[in-house]
Coordinates of N, CA and C and ligand atoms in Angstrom, one line a residue:
M1 N 22.0 5.9 6.2 CA 20.4 6.0 6.2 C 19.9 4.8 6.5
S2 N 19.0 4.6 7.6 CA 18.4 3.4 8.0 C 17.3 3.1 7.0
L3 N 16.8 1.8 7.1 CA 15.8 1.4 6.1 C 14.5 1.7 6.8
E4 N 13.5 1.9 6.1 CA 12.1 1.9 6.5 C 11.3 0.8 6.1
R5 N 10.2 0.5 6.9 CA 9.2 -0.5 6.3 C 7.8 0.3 6.3
T6 N 7.0 0.0 5.1 CA 5.8 0.4 4.8 C 4.7 -0.5 4.5
L7 N 3.5 -0.3 4.7 CA 2.4 -1.0 4.3 C 1.9 -0.6 3.0
I8 N 1.6 -1.6 2.1 CA 0.9 -1.4 0.9 C -0.4 -2.1 0.6
I9 N -1.5 -1.7 0.3 CA -2.7 -2.6 -0.1 C -3.0 -2.5 -1.6
V10 N -3.0 -3.6 -2.2 CA -3.6 -3.6 -3.5 C -5.0 -3.7 -3.3
K11 N -5.9 -2.6 -3.5 CA -7.4 -2.5 -3.1 C -8.2 -3.4 -3.8
P12 N -9.4 -3.7 -3.4 CA -10.4 -4.7 -4.1 C -10.4 -4.4 -5.6
D13 N -10.5 -3.1 -6.1 CA -10.5 -2.8 -7.6 C -9.2 -3.3 -8.2
G14 N -8.1 -3.4 -7.6 CA -6.8 -3.7 -8.2 C -6.8 -5.2 -8.4
V15 N -7.3 -5.9 -7.4 CA -7.4 -7.3 -7.4 C -8.5 -7.7 -8.5
Q16 N -9.7 -7.1 -8.4 CA -10.8 -7.5 -9.3 C -10.4 -7.2 -10.8
R17 N -9.6 -6.1 -11.0 CA -9.2 -5.8 -12.5 C -8.0 -6.6 -12.9
G18 N -7.5 -7.4 -12.1 CA -6.4 -8.1 -12.6 C -5.0 -7.3 -12.6
L19 N -4.9 -6.3 -11.7 CA -4.0 -5.4 -11.7 C -2.9 -5.7 -10.6
T20 N -3.1 -6.7 -9.9 CA -2.2 -7.2 -8.7 C -0.7 -7.2 -9.2
G21 N -0.4 -8.0 -10.2 CA 0.8 -8.1 -10.6 C 1.5 -6.8 -11.1
E22 N 0.7 -6.0 -11.9 CA 1.2 -4.8 -12.3 C 1.5 -3.7 -11.2
I23 N 0.7 -3.7 -10.2 CA 1.0 -2.8 -9.0 C 2.2 -3.3 -8.3
I24 N 2.3 -4.6 -8.0 CA 3.3 -5.1 -7.3 C 4.6 -4.9 -8.0
K25 N 4.5 -5.1 -9.3 CA 5.8 -5.0 -10.2 C 6.3 -3.5 -10.2
R26 N 5.5 -2.7 -10.1 CA 6.0 -1.3 -10.1 C 6.7 -0.9 -8.7
F27 N 6.4 -1.5 -7.5 CA 7.2 -1.3 -6.4 C 8.4 -2.1 -6.5
E28 N 8.3 -3.3 -7.0 CA 9.5 -4.3 -7.0 C 10.6 -3.6 -8.0
Q29 N 10.0 -3.2 -9.2 CA 11.1 -2.7 -10.1 C 11.8 -1.3 -9.6
R30 N 11.1 -0.6 -8.8 CA 11.5 0.6 -8.2 C 12.7 0.4 -7.4
G31 N 12.9 -1.0 -6.8 CA 13.9 -1.3 -6.0 C 13.6 -1.7 -4.5
L32 N 12.3 -1.7 -4.2 CA 11.8 -1.8 -2.9 C 11.8 -3.4 -2.7
K33 N 12.0 -3.8 -1.4 CA 12.0 -5.4 -1.0 C 10.6 -5.7 -0.4
F34 N 10.1 -6.8 -0.8 CA 9.0 -7.4 -0.1 C 9.4 -8.0 1.0
V35 N 9.0 -7.9 2.2 CA 9.3 -8.7 3.4 C 8.0 -9.3 4.1
G36 N 6.9 -9.1 3.4 CA 5.5 -9.8 3.7 C 4.6 -9.7 2.7
M37 N 3.7 -10.6 2.5 CA 2.7 -10.3 1.5 C 1.5 -11.3 1.7
K38 N 0.3 -11.0 1.6 CA -0.8 -12.2 1.6 C -2.1 -11.5 1.0
L39 N -2.8 -12.4 0.6 CA -4.2 -12.1 0.1 C -5.2 -12.2 1.3
M40 N -6.1 -11.3 1.5 CA -7.1 -11.4 2.6 C -8.3 -10.6 2.2
H41 N -9.3 -10.9 3.0 CA -10.5 -10.2 2.9 C -10.7 -9.2 4.2
I42 N -10.6 -8.0 4.1 CA -10.7 -7.1 5.2 C -12.0 -7.1 5.9
S43 N -12.0 -7.3 7.2 CA -13.2 -7.2 7.9 C -13.6 -5.8 8.2
T44 N -14.9 -5.6 8.4 CA -15.4 -4.2 8.9 C -14.7 -3.7 9.9
E45 N -14.4 -4.6 10.9 CA -13.7 -4.1 12.3 C -12.2 -3.6 11.8
L46 N -11.6 -4.4 11.0 CA -10.2 -4.1 10.6 C -10.2 -2.7 9.7
A47 N -11.1 -2.7 8.9 CA -11.4 -1.5 8.0 C -11.6 -0.1 9.0
N48 N -12.5 -0.3 9.9 CA -12.7 0.8 10.8 C -11.4 1.2 11.7
K49 N -10.8 0.2 11.9 CA -9.2 0.5 12.5 C -8.4 1.3 11.6
H50 N -8.2 0.6 10.4 CA -7.2 1.1 9.4 C -7.5 2.4 9.0
Y51 N -8.8 2.8 8.8 CA -9.2 4.1 8.3 C -9.8 5.0 9.3
G52 N -9.5 4.7 10.6 CA -10.1 5.3 11.7 C -9.9 6.8 11.7
I53 N -8.9 7.4 11.1 CA -8.7 8.9 11.0 C -9.6 9.4 10.3
H54 N -10.2 8.7 9.2 CA -11.4 9.3 8.4 C -12.6 9.3 8.7
Q55 N -12.9 8.6 10.1 CA -14.2 8.6 10.6 C -14.8 9.9 10.8
G56 N -16.1 9.9 10.4 CA -16.9 11.3 10.5 C -16.8 11.9 9.0
K57 N -15.9 11.6 8.2 CA -15.9 12.3 6.8 C -17.0 11.8 5.9
P58 N -17.3 12.6 5.0 CA -18.5 12.1 4.3 C -18.3 10.8 3.5
F59 N -17.0 10.5 3.1 CA -16.8 9.5 2.3 C -16.5 8.1 3.1
F60 N -16.5 8.3 4.4 CA -16.0 7.2 5.3 C -16.8 5.8 5.1
E61 N -18.1 6.0 5.0 CA -18.9 4.8 4.9 C -18.7 4.1 3.6
G62 N -18.6 4.9 2.6 CA -18.3 4.4 1.3 C -17.0 3.7 1.1
L63 N -16.0 4.3 1.8 CA -14.6 3.8 1.8 C -14.5 2.5 2.5
V64 N -15.2 2.3 3.6 CA -15.3 1.1 4.4 C -15.8 0.1 3.5
K65 N -17.0 0.3 2.9 CA -17.6 -0.6 1.9 C -16.7 -1.1 0.9
Y66 N -16.1 0.0 0.4 CA -15.1 -0.4 -0.8 C -14.0 -1.3 -0.4
I67 N -13.3 -1.0 0.6 CA -12.1 -1.9 1.1 C -12.5 -3.2 1.6
T68 N -13.7 -3.4 2.0 CA -14.3 -4.6 2.5 C -15.1 -5.4 1.5
S69 N -15.1 -4.9 0.3 CA -16.2 -5.4 -0.8 C -15.6 -6.7 -1.4
S70 N -14.2 -7.0 -1.3 CA -13.6 -8.0 -2.1 C -12.3 -8.2 -1.5
P71 N -11.5 -9.2 -1.9 CA -10.1 -9.5 -1.2 C -9.1 -8.3 -1.7
V72 N -8.2 -8.4 -0.9 CA -6.9 -7.3 -1.3 C -5.7 -8.1 -1.1
V73 N -4.7 -7.6 -1.6 CA -3.5 -8.1 -1.4 C -2.7 -7.0 -0.5
V74 N -2.3 -7.4 0.7 CA -1.4 -6.5 1.6 C 0.0 -7.0 1.6
A75 N 0.9 -6.0 1.7 CA 2.4 -6.3 1.7 C 3.2 -5.2 2.5
V76 N 4.3 -5.8 2.9 CA 5.3 -4.8 3.7 C 6.5 -4.7 2.8
L77 N 6.8 -3.4 2.5 CA 7.9 -3.2 1.6 C 9.0 -2.5 2.6
E78 N 10.2 -2.8 2.2 CA 11.4 -2.2 2.9 C 12.3 -1.5 1.9
G79 N 13.0 -0.4 2.4 CA 14.0 0.3 1.6 C 14.3 1.6 2.3
K80 N 15.3 2.3 1.7 CA 15.6 3.7 2.1 C 14.4 4.4 1.8
K81 N 13.9 5.4 2.7 CA 12.8 6.3 2.4 C 11.8 5.6 1.9
A82 N 11.4 4.4 2.2 CA 10.4 3.5 1.5 C 9.1 4.2 1.6
I83 N 8.6 5.0 2.6 CA 7.3 5.6 2.7 C 7.2 6.6 1.7
E84 N 8.2 7.5 1.5 CA 8.2 8.5 0.4 C 8.1 7.8 -1.0
V85 N 9.0 7.0 -1.0 CA 9.1 6.2 -2.4 C 7.8 5.6 -2.8
V86 N 7.2 4.9 -1.9 CA 6.0 4.2 -2.2 C 4.8 5.3 -2.4
R87 N 4.8 6.4 -1.7 CA 3.8 7.4 -2.0 C 3.9 8.0 -3.4
N88 N 5.2 8.3 -3.8 CA 5.5 8.8 -5.1 C 5.2 7.8 -6.3
T89 N 5.3 6.7 -6.0 CA 5.1 5.6 -6.9 C 3.6 5.4 -7.1
M90 N 2.8 5.6 -6.1 CA 1.3 5.5 -6.1 C 0.7 6.7 -6.8
G91 N 1.2 7.8 -6.5 CA 0.6 9.1 -7.0 C -0.5 9.6 -6.2
S92 N -0.9 10.9 -6.5 CA -1.7 11.5 -5.6 C -3.0 10.9 -5.4
T93 N -3.8 11.1 -4.2 CA -5.0 10.4 -3.8 C -6.0 10.4 -4.9
N94 N -6.2 11.7 -5.6 CA -7.3 11.7 -6.6 C -6.4 11.3 -8.0
P95 N -6.9 10.2 -8.7 CA -6.1 9.9 -9.9 C -6.2 10.9 -11.0
V96 N -7.2 11.7 -10.9 CA -7.3 12.8 -11.9 C -6.2 13.6 -12.0
S97 N -5.6 13.9 -10.8 CA -4.5 14.8 -10.8 C -3.3 14.0 -10.6
A98 N -3.2 12.8 -10.5 CA -2.0 12.0 -10.3 C -1.1 12.1 -11.6
P99 N 0.1 12.2 -11.5 CA 0.9 12.4 -12.6 C 1.1 11.0 -13.5
L100 N 1.2 11.1 -14.9 CA 1.3 9.9 -15.6 C 2.7 9.2 -15.1
G101 N 2.7 8.0 -15.2 CA 4.0 7.3 -14.6 C 3.7 6.9 -13.4
T102 N 2.7 7.2 -12.6 CA 2.4 6.9 -11.2 C 1.2 5.6 -11.4
I103 N 1.2 4.7 -10.5 CA 0.0 3.7 -10.5 C -1.3 4.4 -10.7
R104 N -1.7 5.3 -9.9 CA -2.9 5.9 -9.9 C -3.0 6.8 -11.2
G105 N -2.1 7.3 -11.6 CA -2.1 8.2 -12.9 C -2.2 7.5 -14.2
D106 N -1.7 6.2 -14.1 CA -1.7 5.4 -15.3 C -2.9 4.7 -15.4
L107 N -3.4 4.1 -14.1 CA -4.4 3.0 -14.2 C -5.6 3.4 -13.5
A108 N -5.9 4.5 -13.0 CA -7.2 4.8 -12.3 C -7.6 6.2 -12.8
V109 N -9.0 6.4 -12.5 CA -9.7 7.7 -13.0 C -10.5 8.2 -11.8
E110 N -10.7 7.6 -10.7 CA -11.5 8.2 -9.7 C -11.1 7.9 -8.4
I111 N -11.3 9.0 -7.4 CA -10.8 8.9 -6.2 C -11.2 7.6 -5.1
G112 N -12.5 7.4 -5.5 CA -13.2 6.2 -4.8 C -12.7 4.9 -5.3
R113 N -11.9 4.9 -6.3 CA -11.5 3.5 -7.0 C -10.1 3.7 -7.4
N114 N -9.2 4.1 -6.3 CA -7.7 4.4 -6.7 C -6.7 3.4 -6.4
L115 N -7.1 2.3 -6.4 CA -6.4 1.0 -6.5 C -5.4 0.6 -5.5
V116 N -4.9 1.6 -4.7 CA -3.7 1.1 -3.9 C -3.6 2.2 -2.6
H117 N -3.2 1.4 -1.5 CA -2.9 2.2 -0.4 C -1.4 2.3 0.1
G118 N -1.0 3.2 0.6 CA 0.3 3.2 1.2 C 0.6 4.1 2.4
S119 N 1.3 3.6 3.4 CA 1.3 4.4 4.6 C 1.9 5.6 4.3
D120 N 1.3 6.7 5.2 CA 1.7 8.2 4.9 C 2.7 8.6 5.8
S121 N 3.2 8.0 6.9 CA 4.4 8.4 7.8 C 4.9 7.2 8.5
P122 N 6.1 7.4 9.2 CA 6.7 6.3 9.8 C 5.9 5.9 11.0
E123 N 5.2 6.8 11.6 CA 4.2 6.4 12.7 C 3.1 5.6 12.3
N124 N 2.5 5.9 11.2 CA 1.3 5.2 10.6 C 1.8 4.0 10.0
A125 N 3.0 3.8 9.5 CA 3.5 2.7 8.9 C 3.6 1.5 10.0
A126 N 4.1 2.0 11.1 CA 4.4 1.0 12.2 C 3.0 0.4 12.6
I127 N 2.1 1.4 12.8 CA 0.7 0.9 13.2 C 0.1 0.0 12.3
E128 N 0.2 0.4 11.1 CA -0.5 -0.3 9.9 C 0.1 -1.7 9.9
I129 N 1.3 -1.9 9.8 CA 2.1 -3.1 9.6 C 1.6 -4.0 11.0
N130 N 1.6 -3.4 12.0 CA 1.2 -4.2 13.1 C -0.4 -4.6 13.1
L131 N -1.2 -3.8 12.4 CA -2.6 -4.2 12.2 C -2.8 -5.4 11.4
F132 N -1.9 -5.4 10.3 CA -2.2 -6.5 9.2 C -1.2 -7.5 9.3
F133 N -0.2 -7.5 10.0 CA 0.8 -8.7 9.9 C 1.3 -9.0 11.5
K134 N 1.4 -10.3 11.7 CA 2.0 -10.7 12.9 C 3.4 -10.7 12.6
P135 N 4.4 -10.5 13.8 CA 5.8 -10.4 13.5 C 6.4 -11.6 12.8
E136 N 5.9 -12.8 12.9 CA 6.4 -14.0 12.4 C 6.0 -14.0 10.9
E137 N 5.1 -13.2 10.5 CA 4.7 -13.2 9.0 C 5.6 -12.4 8.2
L138 N 6.8 -11.6 8.7 CA 7.5 -10.8 8.2 C 8.9 -11.4 8.1
V139 N 9.5 -11.5 6.9 CA 10.7 -12.2 6.6 C 11.9 -11.4 6.3
S140 N 12.9 -11.5 7.1 CA 14.1 -10.5 6.9 C 15.1 -11.4 6.1
Y141 N 15.6 -10.9 5.0 CA 16.5 -11.7 4.1 C 17.4 -10.7 3.4
E142 N 18.6 -11.3 3.0 CA 19.6 -10.4 2.2 C 19.2 -10.5 0.7
R143 N 19.4 -9.6 0.0 CA 19.0 -9.6 -1.5 C 20.4 -9.1 -2.2
D144 N 20.7 -10.1 -3.1 CA 22.0 -9.8 -3.7 C 22.1 -8.5 -4.6
T145 N 20.9 -8.2 -5.0 CA 20.8 -7.0 -5.9 C 21.0 -5.6 -5.2
D146 N 20.9 -5.8 -3.7 CA 20.7 -4.6 -3.1 C 21.9 -3.6 -3.3
K147 N 23.1 -4.0 -3.6 CA 24.2 -3.2 -3.8 C 24.3 -2.5 -5.1
W148 N 23.4 -3.0 -6.0 CA 23.1 -2.3 -7.4 C 21.9 -1.3 -7.2
I149 N 21.2 -1.3 -6.1 CA 20.1 -0.5 -6.0 C 20.3 0.7 -5.0
M150 N 21.1 0.4 -3.9 CA 21.5 1.5 -2.8 C 23.0 1.6 -2.8
E151 N 23.4 2.7 -2.6 CA 24.8 2.9 -2.3 C 25.1 2.6 -0.9
Ligands
IDP201 P1 -4.4 8.1 0.4 O1 -5.0 6.8 0.0 O2 -3.7 8.7 -0.8 O3 -3.5 8.2 1.6 P2 -6.4 9.5 2.2 O4 -6.6 11.0 2.2 O5 -5.6 8.8 3.3 O6 -5.6 9.2 0.8 O7 -7.7 8.7 2.0 C1 -7.9 7.3 2.0 C2 -8.7 6.9 1.0 O8 -10.1 7.3 1.1 C3 -8.3 7.2 -0.3 O9 -7.2 6.5 -0.9 C4 -9.6 7.1 -1.1 O10 -9.8 5.6 -1.4 C5 -10.6 7.4 -0.1 N1 -10.9 8.8 -0.2 C6 -10.2 10.0 0.1 N2 -10.9 11.0 -0.1 C7 -12.1 10.6 -0.8 C8 -13.2 11.5 -1.4 O11 -13.3 12.7 -1.3 N3 -14.1 10.7 -1.9 C9 -14.0 9.3 -2.0 N4 -13.2 8.6 -1.4 C10 -12.2 9.3 -0.9
MG202 MG1 -3.8 7.8 3.6

């Protein structure tokens, strides 16, 4: 099984609440490998591109305001089935119904403040990684623990 790469964002509420480490830790402990990471302030232009699929929806304006309101931490994670593993680690979009044990289920209460983004498909992961990272910002490396995480 080949490795996948996916984009995650610790959203402004995660950074402001001091939960960056907690959120990053959950992906890292799950066994995913970080191949890129940075702190940045998302511009309105980038937010419009990243959330372009939601344009026209009633929450779109608020969503762009939220994601551009304060710095975020963006990262690229690598692993087998990384996209699905990240989505399951995050929990469902609305934290109210996200299972306990997930980031959103444990740490959030509202859909408009749900702490974390994760790409939802291989196609979108590739587009989003390209939006946020230059190829030279991604680092490929061997991790000695991989044989204890993956067969
Ligand atoms: P996802 O983040 O779980 O992939 P999407 O449906 O892609 O969820 O929505 C993107 C983001 O837009 C959500 O994470 C959330 O921050 C916001 N959002 C989605 N639906 C609503 C809503 O009904 N009200 C307010 N914000 C919403
Ligand atoms: Mg989404």
